[in-house]
Amino acid sequence: MEAEVDKLELMFQKADSDLDCILYRLEYEIKNSYPDSTGEKNPVTLLKELSAIKSRYQALHTRFESVTAGQKDTKSRICVTLTKTMTMMQELQKLTDLELSPWTEEEKTAEDQLK
Amino acid sequence: ALKNDANHLLHKASLENKESTDFLKTAKVLMK
Amino acid sequence: SSDLEQLCTYINEKIGNIKHTLSLRNCGHKPALKTILNKIGDEIIVVNEILNKLESEIEYQEQTNNSLKELCESLEEDYRDVQHLK
């Protein structure tokens, strides 16, 4: 049984390298039939560039999703902390009867926007 | 399709950026 | 059996790739297909430019994210100070 498995493994390895060889020779033939002097890219190069930009797009998409998720989390933390801080400031103001300077229009607008 | 997807994502990213920049400015006003 | 399946998938993918490339072998010499190839080449350049812009937007977004994080940390510190005051 062991010998059979080894034999099968060798067959698969040979098939694999034969396929690599076929692909290499095919690509070589296509590249040769497209002298770069024409300034046009041969189909093989285009195919490779196409798959390159597809994976580049996927990578950027993943990066965008993760940075957007991170930003959402930070923004909500900022809103929560700001609200808690302002509430506590008001409590402190009552406790100490301290008169804080009234909010400017800009600050009021900013608070509304964050809300 | 890939070109449209890339354009769509570019548009989304620039919107996100504008919104985050505004948010940052607003939060900084309240920080003062 | 899953290993064997993986192996078969791997070999089939390679065969598919070769078939794909074979179909390309003659397409460049037919004028109509040659035009399509050139169009694909142009589109690739356009898409790469869009991806360059997208990459710089994402880099800007990552910088904004860092500023937001710094702001958040300093806010949380302020909150702790106010809590301590109270």
Short mmCIF file of C-alpha atoms in Angstrom, two decimals:
data_model
loop_
_atom_site.label_atom_id
_atom_site.label_comp_id
_atom_site.label_asym_id
_atom_site.label_seq_id
_atom_site.Cartn_x
_atom_site.Cartn_y
_atom_site.Cartn_z
CA MET A 1 0.00 0.00 0.00
CA GLU A 2 2.78 2.36 0.98
CA ALA A 3 4.46 1.79 -2.39
CA GLU A 4 1.19 2.57 -4.18
CA VAL A 5 0.82 5.85 -2.30
CA ASP A 6 4.42 6.83 -3.06
CA LYS A 7 3.86 6.02 -6.72
CA LEU A 8 0.69 8.12 -6.78
CA GLU A 9 2.52 10.98 -5.10
CA LEU A 10 5.28 10.85 -7.71
CA MET A 11 2.69 10.88 -10.47
CA PHE A 12 1.05 14.00 -9.01
CA GLN A 13 4.42 15.71 -8.66
CA LYS A 14 5.27 14.90 -12.26
CA ALA A 15 1.89 16.19 -13.45
CA ASP A 16 2.44 19.37 -11.45
CA SER A 17 5.84 20.07 -12.95
CA ASP A 18 4.64 19.17 -16.45
CA LEU A 19 1.81 21.69 -16.10
CA ASP A 20 4.27 24.34 -14.91
CA CYS A 21 6.46 23.62 -17.89
CA ILE A 22 3.56 23.81 -20.35
CA LEU A 23 2.41 27.14 -18.88
CA TYR A 24 5.93 28.57 -18.95
CA ARG A 25 6.48 27.58 -22.61
CA LEU A 26 3.05 28.89 -23.58
CA GLU A 27 3.70 32.25 -21.93
CA TYR A 28 7.17 32.38 -23.48
CA GLU A 29 5.71 31.71 -26.96
CA ILE A 30 3.03 34.40 -26.51
CA LYS A 31 5.58 36.94 -25.28
CA ASN A 32 7.80 36.16 -28.24
CA SER A 33 4.98 36.65 -30.69
CA TYR A 34 4.49 40.14 -29.22
CA PRO A 35 7.70 42.05 -29.79
CA ASP A 36 7.64 44.73 -27.11
CA SER A 37 8.76 47.11 -29.80
CA THR A 38 5.11 47.54 -30.76
CA GLY A 39 4.64 49.14 -27.37
CA GLU A 40 1.61 46.95 -26.80
CA LYS A 41 1.44 44.62 -23.88
CA ASN A 42 1.06 40.93 -24.59
CA PRO A 43 -2.01 39.12 -23.23
CA VAL A 44 0.01 37.27 -20.61
CA THR A 45 1.35 40.49 -19.14
CA LEU A 46 -2.16 41.97 -19.18
CA LEU A 47 -3.53 38.89 -17.43
CA LYS A 48 -0.91 39.16 -14.72
CA GLU A 49 -1.52 42.91 -14.32
CA LEU A 50 -5.27 42.28 -14.10
CA SER A 51 -4.87 39.82 -11.25
CA ALA A 52 -2.40 42.20 -9.59
CA ILE A 53 -4.88 45.08 -9.52
CA LYS A 54 -7.63 42.77 -8.33
CA SER A 55 -5.57 41.73 -5.30
CA ARG A 56 -4.48 45.35 -4.75
CA TYR A 57 -8.13 46.42 -4.71
CA GLN A 58 -8.98 43.63 -2.24
CA ALA A 59 -6.12 44.67 0.05
CA LEU A 60 -7.18 48.34 -0.01
CA HIS A 61 -10.82 47.38 0.58
CA THR A 62 -9.84 45.38 3.68
CA ARG A 63 -7.64 48.24 4.92
CA PHE A 64 -10.48 50.72 4.39
CA GLU A 65 -12.97 48.54 6.29
CA SER A 66 -10.63 48.19 9.26
CA VAL A 67 -9.72 51.89 9.51
CA THR A 68 -13.41 52.86 9.17
CA ALA A 69 -14.41 50.44 11.94
CA GLY A 70 -11.62 51.79 14.16
CA GLN A 71 -12.70 55.36 13.51
CA LYS A 72 -16.34 54.60 14.37
CA ASP A 73 -15.25 53.12 17.70
CA THR A 74 -13.03 56.10 18.57
CA LYS A 75 -15.72 58.62 17.63
CA SER A 76 -18.30 56.96 19.87
CA ARG A 77 -15.78 56.87 22.73
CA ILE A 78 -15.16 60.59 22.24
CA CYS A 79 -18.91 61.37 22.30
CA VAL A 80 -19.49 59.28 25.43
CA THR A 81 -16.54 60.85 27.27
CA LEU A 82 -17.51 64.39 26.26
CA THR A 83 -21.08 63.88 27.46
CA LYS A 84 -19.93 62.38 30.77
CA THR A 85 -17.43 65.22 31.28
CA MET A 86 -20.01 67.92 30.56
CA THR A 87 -22.54 66.32 32.91
CA MET A 88 -19.99 66.12 35.67
CA MET A 89 -18.95 69.75 35.07
CA GLN A 90 -22.57 70.82 35.53
CA GLU A 91 -22.80 68.82 38.76
CA LEU A 92 -19.58 70.43 39.98
CA GLN A 93 -20.95 73.83 39.09
CA LYS A 94 -24.05 73.21 41.21
CA LEU A 95 -21.97 71.88 44.12
CA THR A 96 -19.62 74.81 44.18
CA ASP A 97 -21.97 77.54 43.00
CA LEU A 98 -19.17 78.43 40.64
CA GLU A 99 -20.24 80.58 37.70
CA LEU A 100 -18.69 79.21 34.50
CA SER A 101 -18.35 81.46 31.46
CA PRO A 102 -21.34 80.96 29.13
CA TRP A 103 -20.77 78.84 26.06
CA THR A 104 -19.92 80.59 22.83
CA GLU A 105 -22.12 80.04 19.78
CA GLU A 106 -19.32 77.96 18.29
CA GLU A 107 -19.27 75.66 21.33
CA LYS A 108 -23.03 75.29 21.32
CA THR A 109 -22.99 74.41 17.61
CA ALA A 110 -20.16 71.96 18.18
CA GLU A 111 -22.10 70.25 20.99
CA ASP A 112 -25.20 69.95 18.81
CA GLN A 113 -23.14 68.53 15.96
CA LEU A 114 -21.58 65.91 18.18
CA LYS A 115 -24.96 64.99 19.56
CA ALA B 1 -16.89 46.03 -12.62
CA LEU B 2 -13.53 46.41 -10.88
CA LYS B 3 -13.27 50.00 -12.10
CA ASN B 4 -16.75 50.84 -10.78
CA ASP B 5 -16.02 49.16 -7.46
CA ALA B 6 -12.76 51.10 -7.15
CA ASN B 7 -14.50 54.37 -7.98
CA HIS B 8 -17.30 53.62 -5.50
CA LEU B 9 -14.83 52.83 -2.72
CA LEU B 10 -12.82 55.98 -3.54
CA HIS B 11 -15.97 58.07 -3.24
CA LYS B 12 -16.88 56.38 0.06
CA ALA B 13 -13.37 56.94 1.45
CA SER B 14 -13.33 60.63 0.57
CA LEU B 15 -16.77 61.08 2.19
CA GLU B 16 -15.53 59.28 5.31
CA ASN B 17 -12.49 61.54 5.39
CA LYS B 18 -14.52 64.72 5.13
CA GLU B 19 -16.86 63.59 7.89
CA SER B 20 -14.01 62.56 10.19
CA THR B 21 -12.14 65.82 9.62
CA ASP B 22 -15.28 67.79 10.53
CA PHE B 23 -15.78 65.60 13.60
CA LEU B 24 -12.20 66.20 14.72
CA LYS B 25 -12.57 69.98 14.34
CA THR B 26 -15.86 69.96 16.26
CA ALA B 27 -14.49 67.86 19.10
CA LYS B 28 -11.43 70.16 19.34
CA VAL B 29 -13.73 73.18 19.76
CA LEU B 30 -15.27 71.55 22.82
CA MET B 31 -11.87 70.57 24.14
CA LYS B 32 -10.81 74.16 24.56
CA SER C 1 -10.00 12.47 1.11
CA SER C 2 -10.00 16.24 1.69
CA ASP C 3 -6.26 16.29 0.90
CA LEU C 4 -6.97 14.46 -2.32
CA GLU C 5 -9.74 16.93 -3.11
CA GLN C 6 -7.38 19.84 -2.46
CA LEU C 7 -4.82 18.23 -4.72
CA CYS C 8 -7.40 17.80 -7.49
CA THR C 9 -8.56 21.40 -7.12
CA TYR C 10 -4.96 22.57 -7.30
CA ILE C 11 -4.27 20.56 -10.47
CA ASN C 12 -7.59 21.62 -12.05
CA GLU C 13 -6.79 25.28 -11.36
CA LYS C 14 -3.48 24.88 -13.15
CA ILE C 15 -5.15 23.20 -16.11
CA GLY C 16 -7.74 25.98 -16.20
CA ASN C 17 -4.97 28.57 -16.19
CA ILE C 18 -3.28 26.86 -19.14
CA LYS C 19 -6.56 26.71 -21.08
CA HIS C 20 -7.05 30.40 -20.33
CA THR C 21 -3.60 31.27 -21.61
CA LEU C 22 -4.07 29.03 -24.68
CA SER C 23 -7.20 30.96 -25.60
CA LEU C 24 -5.08 34.11 -25.42
CA ARG C 25 -2.44 32.73 -27.73
CA ASN C 26 -4.14 33.60 -30.96
CA CYS C 27 -6.29 36.45 -29.83
CA GLY C 28 -3.62 39.07 -30.29
CA HIS C 29 -3.38 38.58 -34.02
CA LYS C 30 -7.05 39.26 -34.81
CA PRO C 31 -7.45 43.04 -35.17
CA ALA C 32 -10.78 43.14 -33.32
CA LEU C 33 -9.38 41.23 -30.35
CA LYS C 34 -6.20 43.27 -30.50
CA THR C 35 -8.32 46.39 -29.96
CA ILE C 36 -9.94 44.77 -26.95
CA LEU C 37 -6.52 43.92 -25.55
CA ASN C 38 -5.40 47.52 -25.94
CA LYS C 39 -8.58 48.71 -24.23
CA ILE C 40 -7.91 46.36 -21.33
CA GLY C 41 -4.41 47.79 -21.12
CA ASP C 42 -5.80 51.32 -20.95
CA GLU C 43 -8.39 50.33 -18.34
CA ILE C 44 -5.67 48.78 -16.19
CA ILE C 45 -3.85 52.11 -16.19
CA VAL C 46 -7.05 53.97 -15.24
CA VAL C 47 -7.90 51.53 -12.44
CA ASN C 48 -4.37 51.78 -11.07
CA GLU C 49 -4.71 55.56 -10.90
CA ILE C 50 -8.01 55.19 -9.02
CA LEU C 51 -6.35 52.75 -6.61
CA ASN C 52 -3.49 55.24 -6.08
CA LYS C 53 -6.02 57.92 -5.10
CA LEU C 54 -7.85 55.41 -2.90
CA GLU C 55 -4.59 54.49 -1.18
CA SER C 56 -3.83 58.14 -0.37
CA GLU C 57 -7.39 58.63 0.96
CA ILE C 58 -6.92 55.61 3.22
CA GLU C 59 -3.53 56.88 4.40
CA TYR C 60 -5.15 60.24 5.23
CA GLN C 61 -7.93 58.37 7.04
CA GLU C 62 -5.37 56.45 9.10
CA GLN C 63 -3.71 59.74 10.10
CA THR C 64 -7.09 61.22 11.08
CA ASN C 65 -7.71 58.06 13.07
CA ASN C 66 -4.50 58.60 15.02
CA SER C 67 -5.48 62.22 15.78
CA LEU C 68 -8.92 61.04 16.94
CA LYS C 69 -7.29 58.47 19.22
CA GLU C 70 -4.99 61.12 20.73
CA LEU C 71 -7.96 63.42 21.27
CA CYS C 72 -9.92 60.60 22.87
CA GLU C 73 -7.10 59.78 25.28
CA SER C 74 -6.72 63.40 26.32
CA LEU C 75 -10.50 63.70 26.79
CA GLU C 76 -10.55 60.61 28.97
CA GLU C 77 -7.73 62.12 31.03
CA ASP C 78 -9.76 65.34 31.44
CA TYR C 79 -12.71 63.27 32.55
CA ARG C 80 -10.61 61.55 35.18
CA ASP C 81 -9.42 64.97 36.42
CA VAL C 82 -12.99 66.26 36.69
CA GLN C 83 -14.00 63.06 38.46
CA HIS C 84 -11.12 63.56 40.89
CA LEU C 85 -12.15 67.18 41.45
CA LYS C 86 -15.63 66.05 42.26
#
